[in-house]
Structure formats: structure tokens, C-alpha cells
Amino acid sequence: MTAISVLIPTFNYVCVDLVRSLHQQLQRLDADYEIIVADDGSTNHDTVVANRAIHGMEHCRYVERQQNVGRAAIRNFLASESQFPLLLFIDSDMVVTRDDFMEAYLKEADAQVVDGGVQIRGDEQRNKHNLRFIYEKKSEELHNADARQRNPYRDFHTANFMVHRDVMTAHPFDLRFRHYGYEDVLFGKTMRQNGIVIRHIDNPLSFEVFETNSEFVEKTEEGMRTLHQFQEELRGYNHLLTMAGVLRRGMMSPLIRCWHRLFGPLIRRNLTGNRPCLRLFNVYKLGYFLSLQ
């Protein structure tokens, strides 16, 4: 009989509906299972209280942690709390849209690592000026399994993936990644270096909740700082790093830094406003990153 631990890190987000959806599917399958949700030091007390409803579901538990330890450490903690050989990691803001979601993963139990992918859903009219929605929709064609399988290690993401427990134990997430961004990229690189195959399948969860433009720009800036901090380890696994390297060799980097210093605040005002421009967003990311040198 297959046995699986579903592991969900959360921070200031109510994920009871997600757990309920997964729980209902697992109850119908011939498998031993557990669902563990770990709260990474949420600052919103109402969110913590709401998530305590998870305790009322069979084989489910909700672990409240007082201190925020970061994206890598909370996943390692969840792995250490698990008891079954298959570990399915899911971000707490994902939505289950397929009735056979869990069944599809259990069919892949022989794989060392499986990435199910994500899909972008939401009211296009309501979100037409939401920068995160615009950005994700533009990149949606890159989320299908065929596209991800062309670069299986570079295009690995942690929002929805399954891994064998012994693989995770031998190669945990790097604890230096405390802030937003790129811990999944380094994990993919680690898998490649150790000869561990990542299989990409079309078994997506849906991403439907989008932060405000200001929040997304702040998160992007945090991600650029993370990328800068770990650029040596991530070289060759990120398009922006590759572009930055080309610009440095061509002596364009000082000009772009100067340009960003002059016009970056104006672009940022557009991006955080009511009608953000996606092209300016990509330009801003590059300028922000190069300005960190």
C-alpha cells in the first residue's frame, strides 16, 4: 500500500479549504496518509485561529511555530515531522481543481522527484491591472509539463512537488535561504549534481490569489536581493543572471545602474500604481539587480 505525507507550510494564510480538498481525495484512495500544516510564525492571530480547524480532520494536524524560520527551514521541519516515504509539498495558497489530483501523484510513486506544476486562474477583468496576475498569465505557457521538462532542473518549483523522503533527507533545502526567492532553483541544481531525476507532469494546482502591486514589487525586490546573495551558486540556472553577466562583460552595467538611479523611482511608481506595464517590470528587475553590485 502506498503511503504519503502531504506537507503544507503556511504564513498568514488560511488553508483549511485546501486541506479539506486533499483530505477528501485521500479518504477515497487505498493509501496511508497524513496531512501536516506548519505555521511559520504567522503574525495574524485570526489566521492562526482559523487554521486550528485542521485538527478536526482525521490524519491531519496543524503545528503552530512561534518564530519565523524562513522558506527553506520550514520545509525541512515538515519533512522531519513526516512518517511516510512519499512527501508531497504544497504551498498554502494553492487551490485543488482536479478530482484525481492525489491519485495522479500516487501513480508516480516510483519517481524520485515529481513536479506537478501550477495553472493561473482568476477573473481576468477584475485582475487586468494586477501586476502579479499579468506577469503570471504571460508566463503561463511555460508552466506546462512539456515546457518544464526541457529544462527539468532549472524550471523546478516548490509550490507543488513530490519527493521521496530519503532524497529529501539526504538533500534538504539550504537553510541560508531565509527570505523570498530561489531556494527551489538551488534545490533543482542540487538534484542535477547528485544525479537525481526530476520528472515533470501535468498535475497542476491553481494559483488564484494575487497580492497588491506594491506587495508584489516589494517581494520582487526581496527576490533580487536573494538572487544577488546567491548568484555564484545559481549561475547558469537563471535567465536574469545570464543577462547580467553579458551586460557586465560588455561594460553596459554602469550605464544601466545610472539609468536605474535616475528613472527607477518613476518606473516603480508605475508598477505600484493602477496601470502597471509588464515591460517596465522586466526592465526594473534588471536595473534593480545590477544596482546591488
PDB file of C-alpha atoms in Angstrom:
ATOM      1  CA  MET A   1       0.000   0.000   0.000  1.00  0.00           C
ATOM      2  CA  THR A   2       1.270   3.461  -0.892  1.00  0.00           C
ATOM      3  CA  ALA A   3       1.851   5.854   1.999  1.00  0.00           C
ATOM      4  CA  ILE A   4       2.198   9.625   1.600  1.00  0.00           C
ATOM      5  CA  SER A   5       2.727  12.671   3.791  1.00  0.00           C
ATOM      6  CA  VAL A   6       1.225  15.908   2.478  1.00  0.00           C
ATOM      7  CA  LEU A   7       3.240  18.832   3.861  1.00  0.00           C
ATOM      8  CA  ILE A   8       1.988  22.423   3.748  1.00  0.00           C
ATOM      9  CA  PRO A   9       3.998  25.396   5.039  1.00  0.00           C
ATOM     10  CA  THR A  10       1.896  28.476   5.707  1.00  0.00           C
ATOM     11  CA  PHE A  11       2.319  32.062   6.844  1.00  0.00           C
ATOM     12  CA  ASN A  12      -0.617  34.414   7.473  1.00  0.00           C
ATOM     13  CA  TYR A  13      -2.885  32.374   5.210  1.00  0.00           C
ATOM     14  CA  VAL A  14      -5.984  30.290   5.946  1.00  0.00           C
ATOM     15  CA  CYS A  15      -5.588  26.956   4.159  1.00  0.00           C
ATOM     16  CA  VAL A  16      -8.465  24.957   5.662  1.00  0.00           C
ATOM     17  CA  ASP A  17     -10.228  24.607   2.293  1.00  0.00           C
ATOM     18  CA  LEU A  18      -7.039  23.297   0.680  1.00  0.00           C
ATOM     19  CA  VAL A  19      -6.567  20.713   3.427  1.00  0.00           C
ATOM     20  CA  ARG A  20     -10.212  19.687   3.219  1.00  0.00           C
ATOM     21  CA  SER A  21      -9.977  19.141  -0.548  1.00  0.00           C
ATOM     22  CA  LEU A  22      -6.848  16.999  -0.208  1.00  0.00           C
ATOM     23  CA  HIS A  23      -8.307  15.103   2.730  1.00  0.00           C
ATOM     24  CA  GLN A  24     -11.471  14.202   0.824  1.00  0.00           C
ATOM     25  CA  GLN A  25      -9.452  12.809  -2.074  1.00  0.00           C
ATOM     26  CA  LEU A  26      -7.117  10.809   0.157  1.00  0.00           C
ATOM     27  CA  GLN A  27     -10.034   9.234   2.023  1.00  0.00           C
ATOM     28  CA  ARG A  28     -11.211   7.681  -1.248  1.00  0.00           C
ATOM     29  CA  LEU A  29      -7.835   6.135  -2.094  1.00  0.00           C
ATOM     30  CA  ASP A  30      -6.166   2.932  -0.955  1.00  0.00           C
ATOM     31  CA  ALA A  31      -3.291   4.678   0.772  1.00  0.00           C
ATOM     32  CA  ASP A  32      -1.986   5.514   4.206  1.00  0.00           C
ATOM     33  CA  TYR A  33      -1.676   9.249   4.569  1.00  0.00           C
ATOM     34  CA  GLU A  34      -1.170  12.240   6.815  1.00  0.00           C
ATOM     35  CA  ILE A  35      -1.512  15.968   6.214  1.00  0.00           C
ATOM     36  CA  ILE A  36       0.722  18.267   8.242  1.00  0.00           C
ATOM     37  CA  VAL A  37       0.403  22.045   8.114  1.00  0.00           C
ATOM     38  CA  ALA A  38       3.188  24.050   9.757  1.00  0.00           C
ATOM     39  CA  ASP A  39       2.601  27.698  10.567  1.00  0.00           C
ATOM     40  CA  ASP A  40       5.863  29.590  10.190  1.00  0.00           C
ATOM     41  CA  GLY A  41       5.329  32.176  12.917  1.00  0.00           C
ATOM     42  CA  SER A  42       2.262  33.933  11.473  1.00  0.00           C
ATOM     43  CA  THR A  43       1.692  37.449  12.761  1.00  0.00           C
ATOM     44  CA  ASN A  44      -2.056  37.392  12.038  1.00  0.00           C
ATOM     45  CA  HIS A  45      -3.719  35.787  15.050  1.00  0.00           C
ATOM     46  CA  ASP A  46      -7.073  35.350  13.291  1.00  0.00           C
ATOM     47  CA  THR A  47      -5.364  33.285  10.598  1.00  0.00           C
ATOM     48  CA  VAL A  48      -3.796  31.008  13.190  1.00  0.00           C
ATOM     49  CA  VAL A  49      -7.126  30.517  14.958  1.00  0.00           C
ATOM     50  CA  ALA A  50      -8.928  29.731  11.692  1.00  0.00           C
ATOM     51  CA  ASN A  51      -6.338  27.108  10.726  1.00  0.00           C
ATOM     52  CA  ARG A  52      -6.870  25.244  14.002  1.00  0.00           C
ATOM     53  CA  ALA A  53      -9.932  23.692  12.342  1.00  0.00           C
ATOM     54  CA  ILE A  54      -7.434  21.387  10.610  1.00  0.00           C
ATOM     55  CA  HIS A  55      -7.092  19.444  13.869  1.00  0.00           C
ATOM     56  CA  GLY A  56     -10.672  18.234  13.446  1.00  0.00           C
ATOM     57  CA  MET A  57      -9.867  16.265  10.283  1.00  0.00           C
ATOM     58  CA  GLU A  58      -8.711  12.676  10.542  1.00  0.00           C
ATOM     59  CA  HIS A  59      -4.966  12.128   9.977  1.00  0.00           C
ATOM     60  CA  CYS A  60      -4.400  15.891   9.885  1.00  0.00           C
ATOM     61  CA  ARG A  61      -2.520  18.152  12.237  1.00  0.00           C
ATOM     62  CA  TYR A  62      -1.616  21.812  12.465  1.00  0.00           C
ATOM     63  CA  VAL A  63       1.724  22.759  14.011  1.00  0.00           C
ATOM     64  CA  GLU A  64       1.992  26.314  15.369  1.00  0.00           C
ATOM     65  CA  ARG A  65       5.528  27.669  15.471  1.00  0.00           C
ATOM     66  CA  GLN A  66       6.194  30.939  17.218  1.00  0.00           C
ATOM     67  CA  GLN A  67       9.297  32.006  15.299  1.00  0.00           C
ATOM     68  CA  ASN A  68       9.517  32.539  11.549  1.00  0.00           C
ATOM     69  CA  VAL A  69      12.415  30.407  10.317  1.00  0.00           C
ATOM     70  CA  GLY A  70      12.100  31.010   6.574  1.00  0.00           C
ATOM     71  CA  ARG A  71      11.087  29.162   3.436  1.00  0.00           C
ATOM     72  CA  ALA A  72      13.837  26.538   3.465  1.00  0.00           C
ATOM     73  CA  ALA A  73      13.838  25.701   7.173  1.00  0.00           C
ATOM     74  CA  ILE A  74      10.058  25.303   7.443  1.00  0.00           C
ATOM     75  CA  ARG A  75      10.071  22.734   4.628  1.00  0.00           C
ATOM     76  CA  ASN A  76      12.936  20.835   6.262  1.00  0.00           C
ATOM     77  CA  PHE A  77      10.986  20.891   9.519  1.00  0.00           C
ATOM     78  CA  LEU A  78       7.908  19.446   7.812  1.00  0.00           C
ATOM     79  CA  ALA A  79       9.999  16.664   6.302  1.00  0.00           C
ATOM     80  CA  SER A  80      11.383  15.823   9.745  1.00  0.00           C
ATOM     81  CA  GLU A  81       7.832  15.641  11.140  1.00  0.00           C
ATOM     82  CA  SER A  82       6.618  13.248   8.412  1.00  0.00           C
ATOM     83  CA  GLN A  83       6.368   9.489   8.782  1.00  0.00           C
ATOM     84  CA  PHE A  84       5.740   8.159   5.254  1.00  0.00           C
ATOM     85  CA  PRO A  85       8.144   7.529   2.330  1.00  0.00           C
ATOM     86  CA  LEU A  86       6.466   9.915  -0.123  1.00  0.00           C
ATOM     87  CA  LEU A  87       6.428  13.646   0.669  1.00  0.00           C
ATOM     88  CA  LEU A  88       4.104  15.991  -1.215  1.00  0.00           C
ATOM     89  CA  PHE A  89       4.904  19.672  -0.629  1.00  0.00           C
ATOM     90  CA  ILE A  90       2.165  22.193  -1.428  1.00  0.00           C
ATOM     91  CA  ASP A  91       2.115  25.959  -0.904  1.00  0.00           C
ATOM     92  CA  SER A  92      -0.784  27.014   1.286  1.00  0.00           C
ATOM     93  CA  ASP A  93      -2.279  29.456  -1.243  1.00  0.00           C
ATOM     94  CA  MET A  94      -2.795  26.786  -3.906  1.00  0.00           C
ATOM     95  CA  VAL A  95      -6.257  25.514  -4.940  1.00  0.00           C
ATOM     96  CA  VAL A  96      -7.146  21.940  -5.935  1.00  0.00           C
ATOM     97  CA  THR A  97      -9.072  21.862  -9.224  1.00  0.00           C
ATOM     98  CA  ARG A  98      -8.772  18.179 -10.243  1.00  0.00           C
ATOM     99  CA  ASP A  99     -10.697  15.337  -8.606  1.00  0.00           C
ATOM    100  CA  ASP A 100      -7.822  12.965  -9.378  1.00  0.00           C
ATOM    101  CA  PHE A 101      -5.034  15.224  -8.124  1.00  0.00           C
ATOM    102  CA  MET A 102      -3.806  12.899  -5.357  1.00  0.00           C
ATOM    103  CA  GLU A 103      -4.372   9.784  -7.447  1.00  0.00           C
ATOM    104  CA  ALA A 104      -2.178  11.224 -10.226  1.00  0.00           C
ATOM    105  CA  TYR A 105       0.684  11.717  -7.784  1.00  0.00           C
ATOM    106  CA  LEU A 106       0.368   8.238  -6.293  1.00  0.00           C
ATOM    107  CA  LYS A 107       0.741   6.805  -9.800  1.00  0.00           C
ATOM    108  CA  GLU A 108       4.179   8.474  -9.916  1.00  0.00           C
ATOM    109  CA  ALA A 109       5.389   6.821  -6.701  1.00  0.00           C
ATOM    110  CA  ASP A 110       8.404   5.319  -8.478  1.00  0.00           C
ATOM    111  CA  ALA A 111       9.847   8.738  -9.383  1.00  0.00           C
ATOM    112  CA  GLN A 112      12.471  10.348  -7.148  1.00  0.00           C
ATOM    113  CA  VAL A 113      11.108  13.888  -7.608  1.00  0.00           C
ATOM    114  CA  VAL A 114       7.896  14.917  -9.404  1.00  0.00           C
ATOM    115  CA  ASP A 115       6.842  18.489 -10.216  1.00  0.00           C
ATOM    116  CA  GLY A 116       3.111  18.802 -10.912  1.00  0.00           C
ATOM    117  CA  GLY A 117       3.145  22.461 -11.955  1.00  0.00           C
ATOM    118  CA  VAL A 118       0.655  25.280 -11.486  1.00  0.00           C
ATOM    119  CA  GLN A 119      -2.037  26.980 -13.510  1.00  0.00           C
ATOM    120  CA  ILE A 120      -3.149  30.594 -13.282  1.00  0.00           C
ATOM    121  CA  ARG A 121      -6.821  31.258 -12.709  1.00  0.00           C
ATOM    122  CA  GLY A 122      -8.847  34.267 -11.711  1.00  0.00           C
ATOM    123  CA  ASP A 123     -11.183  36.890 -13.092  1.00  0.00           C
ATOM    124  CA  GLU A 124      -9.233  38.492 -15.949  1.00  0.00           C
ATOM    125  CA  GLN A 125     -11.407  41.585 -15.939  1.00  0.00           C
ATOM    126  CA  ARG A 126     -11.045  42.150 -12.218  1.00  0.00           C
ATOM    127  CA  ASN A 127      -7.288  41.430 -12.274  1.00  0.00           C
ATOM    128  CA  LYS A 128      -6.416  43.193 -15.535  1.00  0.00           C
ATOM    129  CA  HIS A 129      -4.381  45.824 -13.661  1.00  0.00           C
ATOM    130  CA  ASN A 130      -2.854  43.446 -11.106  1.00  0.00           C
ATOM    131  CA  LEU A 131       0.865  43.144 -11.857  1.00  0.00           C
ATOM    132  CA  ARG A 132       1.264  39.650 -10.386  1.00  0.00           C
ATOM    133  CA  PHE A 133      -1.690  38.339 -12.401  1.00  0.00           C
ATOM    134  CA  ILE A 134      -0.405  39.955 -15.617  1.00  0.00           C
ATOM    135  CA  TYR A 135       3.085  38.560 -15.039  1.00  0.00           C
ATOM    136  CA  GLU A 136       1.904  35.022 -14.253  1.00  0.00           C
ATOM    137  CA  LYS A 137      -0.544  34.884 -17.172  1.00  0.00           C
ATOM    138  CA  LYS A 138       2.196  35.992 -19.565  1.00  0.00           C
ATOM    139  CA  SER A 139       4.393  33.136 -18.326  1.00  0.00           C
ATOM    140  CA  GLU A 140       1.612  30.541 -18.195  1.00  0.00           C
ATOM    141  CA  GLU A 141       2.712  28.690 -21.326  1.00  0.00           C
ATOM    142  CA  LEU A 142       5.978  27.908 -19.548  1.00  0.00           C
ATOM    143  CA  HIS A 143       4.111  26.054 -16.780  1.00  0.00           C
ATOM    144  CA  ASN A 144       3.025  23.003 -18.804  1.00  0.00           C
ATOM    145  CA  ALA A 145       4.945  19.772 -18.328  1.00  0.00           C
ATOM    146  CA  ASP A 146       6.488  19.643 -21.809  1.00  0.00           C
ATOM    147  CA  ALA A 147       7.986  23.126 -21.384  1.00  0.00           C
ATOM    148  CA  ARG A 148       9.300  22.367 -17.892  1.00  0.00           C
ATOM    149  CA  GLN A 149      10.759  19.020 -18.942  1.00  0.00           C
ATOM    150  CA  ARG A 150      13.004  20.745 -21.498  1.00  0.00           C
ATOM    151  CA  ASN A 151      14.923  22.266 -18.562  1.00  0.00           C
ATOM    152  CA  PRO A 152      13.842  19.981 -15.713  1.00  0.00           C
ATOM    153  CA  TYR A 153      16.265  21.264 -13.091  1.00  0.00           C
ATOM    154  CA  ARG A 154      16.184  24.977 -13.862  1.00  0.00           C
ATOM    155  CA  ASP A 155      12.375  25.029 -14.155  1.00  0.00           C
ATOM    156  CA  PHE A 156      11.666  23.165 -10.925  1.00  0.00           C
ATOM    157  CA  HIS A 157       9.333  24.905  -8.458  1.00  0.00           C
ATOM    158  CA  THR A 158       8.313  24.095  -4.900  1.00  0.00           C
ATOM    159  CA  ALA A 159       4.640  25.133  -4.987  1.00  0.00           C
ATOM    160  CA  ASN A 160       3.516  21.617  -5.893  1.00  0.00           C
ATOM    161  CA  PHE A 161       6.011  18.748  -5.908  1.00  0.00           C
ATOM    162  CA  MET A 162       6.516  15.234  -4.552  1.00  0.00           C
ATOM    163  CA  VAL A 163       9.831  13.797  -3.392  1.00  0.00           C
ATOM    164  CA  HIS A 164      10.931  10.547  -1.802  1.00  0.00           C
ATOM    165  CA  ARG A 165      11.728  11.000   1.861  1.00  0.00           C
ATOM    166  CA  ASP A 166      15.238   9.549   1.540  1.00  0.00           C
ATOM    167  CA  VAL A 167      16.050  12.072  -1.215  1.00  0.00           C
ATOM    168  CA  MET A 168      14.801  14.945   0.916  1.00  0.00           C
ATOM    169  CA  THR A 169      16.685  13.695   3.960  1.00  0.00           C
ATOM    170  CA  ALA A 170      19.922  13.431   2.003  1.00  0.00           C
ATOM    171  CA  HIS A 171      19.462  16.788   0.258  1.00  0.00           C
ATOM    172  CA  PRO A 172      17.449  19.200   2.437  1.00  0.00           C
ATOM    173  CA  PHE A 173      16.758  22.791   1.450  1.00  0.00           C
ATOM    174  CA  ASP A 174      19.646  25.178   2.077  1.00  0.00           C
ATOM    175  CA  LEU A 175      18.995  26.911   5.401  1.00  0.00           C
ATOM    176  CA  ARG A 176      20.680  30.093   4.217  1.00  0.00           C
ATOM    177  CA  PHE A 177      17.539  30.848   2.209  1.00  0.00           C
ATOM    178  CA  ARG A 178      15.537  32.691   4.819  1.00  0.00           C
ATOM    179  CA  HIS A 179      13.990  35.302   2.526  1.00  0.00           C
ATOM    180  CA  TYR A 180      11.855  35.177  -0.600  1.00  0.00           C
ATOM    181  CA  GLY A 181      13.081  33.521  -3.753  1.00  0.00           C
ATOM    182  CA  TYR A 182      15.295  30.931  -5.439  1.00  0.00           C
ATOM    183  CA  GLU A 183      15.547  28.185  -2.835  1.00  0.00           C
ATOM    184  CA  ASP A 184      13.773  26.000  -5.399  1.00  0.00           C
ATOM    185  CA  VAL A 185      16.344  26.836  -8.085  1.00  0.00           C
ATOM    186  CA  LEU A 186      19.230  25.749  -5.857  1.00  0.00           C
ATOM    187  CA  PHE A 187      17.312  22.584  -4.927  1.00  0.00           C
ATOM    188  CA  GLY A 188      16.955  21.791  -8.644  1.00  0.00           C
ATOM    189  CA  LYS A 189      20.689  22.341  -9.150  1.00  0.00           C
ATOM    190  CA  THR A 190      21.415  20.036  -6.195  1.00  0.00           C
ATOM    191  CA  MET A 191      19.261  17.316  -7.745  1.00  0.00           C
ATOM    192  CA  ARG A 192      21.188  17.569 -11.004  1.00  0.00           C
ATOM    193  CA  GLN A 193      24.570  17.463  -9.302  1.00  0.00           C
ATOM    194  CA  ASN A 194      23.574  14.285  -7.461  1.00  0.00           C
ATOM    195  CA  GLY A 195      22.090  12.507 -10.465  1.00  0.00           C
ATOM    196  CA  ILE A 196      18.532  12.636  -9.159  1.00  0.00           C
ATOM    197  CA  VAL A 197      15.898  12.757 -11.896  1.00  0.00           C
ATOM    198  CA  ILE A 198      13.120  15.355 -11.722  1.00  0.00           C
ATOM    199  CA  ARG A 199      10.012  14.248 -13.608  1.00  0.00           C
ATOM    200  CA  HIS A 200       7.565  16.931 -14.736  1.00  0.00           C
ATOM    201  CA  ILE A 201       3.888  16.062 -15.156  1.00  0.00           C
ATOM    202  CA  ASP A 202       0.696  17.985 -15.822  1.00  0.00           C
ATOM    203  CA  ASN A 203      -0.969  17.712 -12.431  1.00  0.00           C
ATOM    204  CA  PRO A 204      -1.306  21.389 -11.566  1.00  0.00           C
ATOM    205  CA  LEU A 205      -2.706  23.225  -8.619  1.00  0.00           C
ATOM    206  CA  SER A 206      -4.331  26.571  -9.257  1.00  0.00           C
ATOM    207  CA  PHE A 207      -2.894  29.926  -8.238  1.00  0.00           C
ATOM    208  CA  GLU A 208      -5.790  32.333  -7.742  1.00  0.00           C
ATOM    209  CA  VAL A 209      -4.851  34.837  -5.012  1.00  0.00           C
ATOM    210  CA  PHE A 210      -2.702  37.771  -6.110  1.00  0.00           C
ATOM    211  CA  GLU A 211      -1.064  40.311  -3.840  1.00  0.00           C
ATOM    212  CA  THR A 212      -1.318  44.051  -4.446  1.00  0.00           C
ATOM    213  CA  ASN A 213       1.053  45.698  -6.903  1.00  0.00           C
ATOM    214  CA  SER A 214       3.027  47.296  -4.075  1.00  0.00           C
ATOM    215  CA  GLU A 215       3.387  43.978  -2.262  1.00  0.00           C
ATOM    216  CA  PHE A 216       4.486  42.203  -5.434  1.00  0.00           C
ATOM    217  CA  VAL A 217       7.127  44.827  -6.248  1.00  0.00           C
ATOM    218  CA  GLU A 218       8.475  44.608  -2.691  1.00  0.00           C
ATOM    219  CA  LYS A 219       8.552  40.803  -2.938  1.00  0.00           C
ATOM    220  CA  THR A 220      10.338  41.042  -6.299  1.00  0.00           C
ATOM    221  CA  GLU A 221      12.962  43.363  -4.826  1.00  0.00           C
ATOM    222  CA  GLU A 222      13.470  40.897  -1.984  1.00  0.00           C
ATOM    223  CA  GLY A 223      13.896  38.143  -4.565  1.00  0.00           C
ATOM    224  CA  MET A 224      16.502  40.208  -6.431  1.00  0.00           C
ATOM    225  CA  ARG A 225      18.449  40.633  -3.193  1.00  0.00           C
ATOM    226  CA  THR A 226      18.303  36.871  -2.648  1.00  0.00           C
ATOM    227  CA  LEU A 227      19.471  36.253  -6.218  1.00  0.00           C
ATOM    228  CA  HIS A 228      22.353  38.673  -5.690  1.00  0.00           C
ATOM    229  CA  GLN A 229      23.364  36.951  -2.474  1.00  0.00           C
ATOM    230  CA  PHE A 230      23.471  33.507  -4.097  1.00  0.00           C
ATOM    231  CA  GLN A 231      24.481  34.466  -7.623  1.00  0.00           C
ATOM    232  CA  GLU A 232      27.609  32.305  -7.645  1.00  0.00           C
ATOM    233  CA  GLU A 233      25.646  29.172  -6.705  1.00  0.00           C
ATOM    234  CA  LEU A 234      22.809  29.952  -9.131  1.00  0.00           C
ATOM    235  CA  ARG A 235      24.868  30.945 -12.152  1.00  0.00           C
ATOM    236  CA  GLY A 236      23.617  29.100 -15.226  1.00  0.00           C
ATOM    237  CA  TYR A 237      20.221  28.461 -13.653  1.00  0.00           C
ATOM    238  CA  ASN A 238      18.619  31.893 -14.051  1.00  0.00           C
ATOM    239  CA  HIS A 239      17.976  33.995 -17.163  1.00  0.00           C
ATOM    240  CA  LEU A 240      18.463  37.332 -15.388  1.00  0.00           C
ATOM    241  CA  LEU A 241      21.843  36.241 -14.039  1.00  0.00           C
ATOM    242  CA  THR A 242      22.900  35.219 -17.528  1.00  0.00           C
ATOM    243  CA  MET A 243      21.806  38.573 -18.971  1.00  0.00           C
ATOM    244  CA  ALA A 244      23.550  40.470 -16.180  1.00  0.00           C
ATOM    245  CA  GLY A 245      26.775  38.585 -16.929  1.00  0.00           C
ATOM    246  CA  VAL A 246      26.603  39.523 -20.620  1.00  0.00           C
ATOM    247  CA  LEU A 247      25.986  43.186 -19.762  1.00  0.00           C
ATOM    248  CA  ARG A 248      28.921  43.255 -17.363  1.00  0.00           C
ATOM    249  CA  ARG A 249      31.261  41.842 -19.976  1.00  0.00           C
ATOM    250  CA  GLY A 250      30.047  44.461 -22.459  1.00  0.00           C
ATOM    251  CA  MET A 251      30.563  47.288 -19.947  1.00  0.00           C
ATOM    252  CA  MET A 252      26.863  48.187 -20.067  1.00  0.00           C
ATOM    253  CA  SER A 253      26.323  47.557 -16.383  1.00  0.00           C
ATOM    254  CA  PRO A 254      27.456  51.050 -15.171  1.00  0.00           C
ATOM    255  CA  LEU A 255      25.152  52.740 -17.690  1.00  0.00           C
ATOM    256  CA  ILE A 256      22.147  50.664 -16.609  1.00  0.00           C
ATOM    257  CA  ARG A 257      22.881  51.348 -12.944  1.00  0.00           C
ATOM    258  CA  CYS A 258      22.997  55.070 -13.698  1.00  0.00           C
ATOM    259  CA  TRP A 259      19.773  54.817 -15.691  1.00  0.00           C
ATOM    260  CA  HIS A 260      18.089  52.923 -12.831  1.00  0.00           C
ATOM    261  CA  ARG A 261      19.224  55.506 -10.306  1.00  0.00           C
ATOM    262  CA  LEU A 262      17.640  58.270 -12.403  1.00  0.00           C
ATOM    263  CA  PHE A 263      14.467  56.582 -13.642  1.00  0.00           C
ATOM    264  CA  GLY A 264      13.954  53.623 -11.285  1.00  0.00           C
ATOM    265  CA  PRO A 265      11.725  55.581  -8.878  1.00  0.00           C
ATOM    266  CA  LEU A 266       9.458  56.669 -11.766  1.00  0.00           C
ATOM    267  CA  ILE A 267       9.159  53.109 -13.066  1.00  0.00           C
ATOM    268  CA  ARG A 268       8.459  51.827  -9.574  1.00  0.00           C
ATOM    269  CA  ARG A 269       5.655  54.354  -9.269  1.00  0.00           C
ATOM    270  CA  ASN A 270       4.113  52.938 -12.444  1.00  0.00           C
ATOM    271  CA  LEU A 271       4.482  49.345 -11.254  1.00  0.00           C
ATOM    272  CA  THR A 272       2.839  50.016  -7.900  1.00  0.00           C
ATOM    273  CA  GLY A 273       0.074  52.100  -9.476  1.00  0.00           C
ATOM    274  CA  ASN A 274      -3.237  51.220 -11.092  1.00  0.00           C
ATOM    275  CA  ARG A 275      -1.950  50.550 -14.629  1.00  0.00           C
ATOM    276  CA  PRO A 276       1.402  48.755 -14.392  1.00  0.00           C
ATOM    277  CA  CYS A 277       3.414  47.970 -17.531  1.00  0.00           C
ATOM    278  CA  LEU A 278       4.877  44.455 -17.717  1.00  0.00           C
ATOM    279  CA  ARG A 279       7.739  45.527 -19.988  1.00  0.00           C
ATOM    280  CA  LEU A 280       8.780  48.148 -17.451  1.00  0.00           C
ATOM    281  CA  PHE A 281       8.622  45.485 -14.743  1.00  0.00           C
ATOM    282  CA  ASN A 282      11.262  43.371 -16.513  1.00  0.00           C
ATOM    283  CA  VAL A 283      13.438  46.455 -17.065  1.00  0.00           C
ATOM    284  CA  TYR A 284      13.070  47.434 -13.407  1.00  0.00           C
ATOM    285  CA  LYS A 285      14.136  43.970 -12.202  1.00  0.00           C
ATOM    286  CA  LEU A 286      17.325  44.103 -14.254  1.00  0.00           C
ATOM    287  CA  GLY A 287      18.163  47.646 -13.163  1.00  0.00           C
ATOM    288  CA  TYR A 288      17.450  46.839  -9.513  1.00  0.00           C
ATOM    289  CA  PHE A 289      19.632  43.736  -9.625  1.00  0.00           C
ATOM    290  CA  LEU A 290      22.580  45.456 -11.288  1.00  0.00           C
ATOM    291  CA  SER A 291      22.309  48.314  -8.793  1.00  0.00           C
ATOM    292  CA  LEU A 292      23.018  45.863  -5.985  1.00  0.00           C
ATOM    293  CA  GLN A 293      26.595  45.391  -7.217  1.00  0.00           C
TER     294      GLN A 293
END
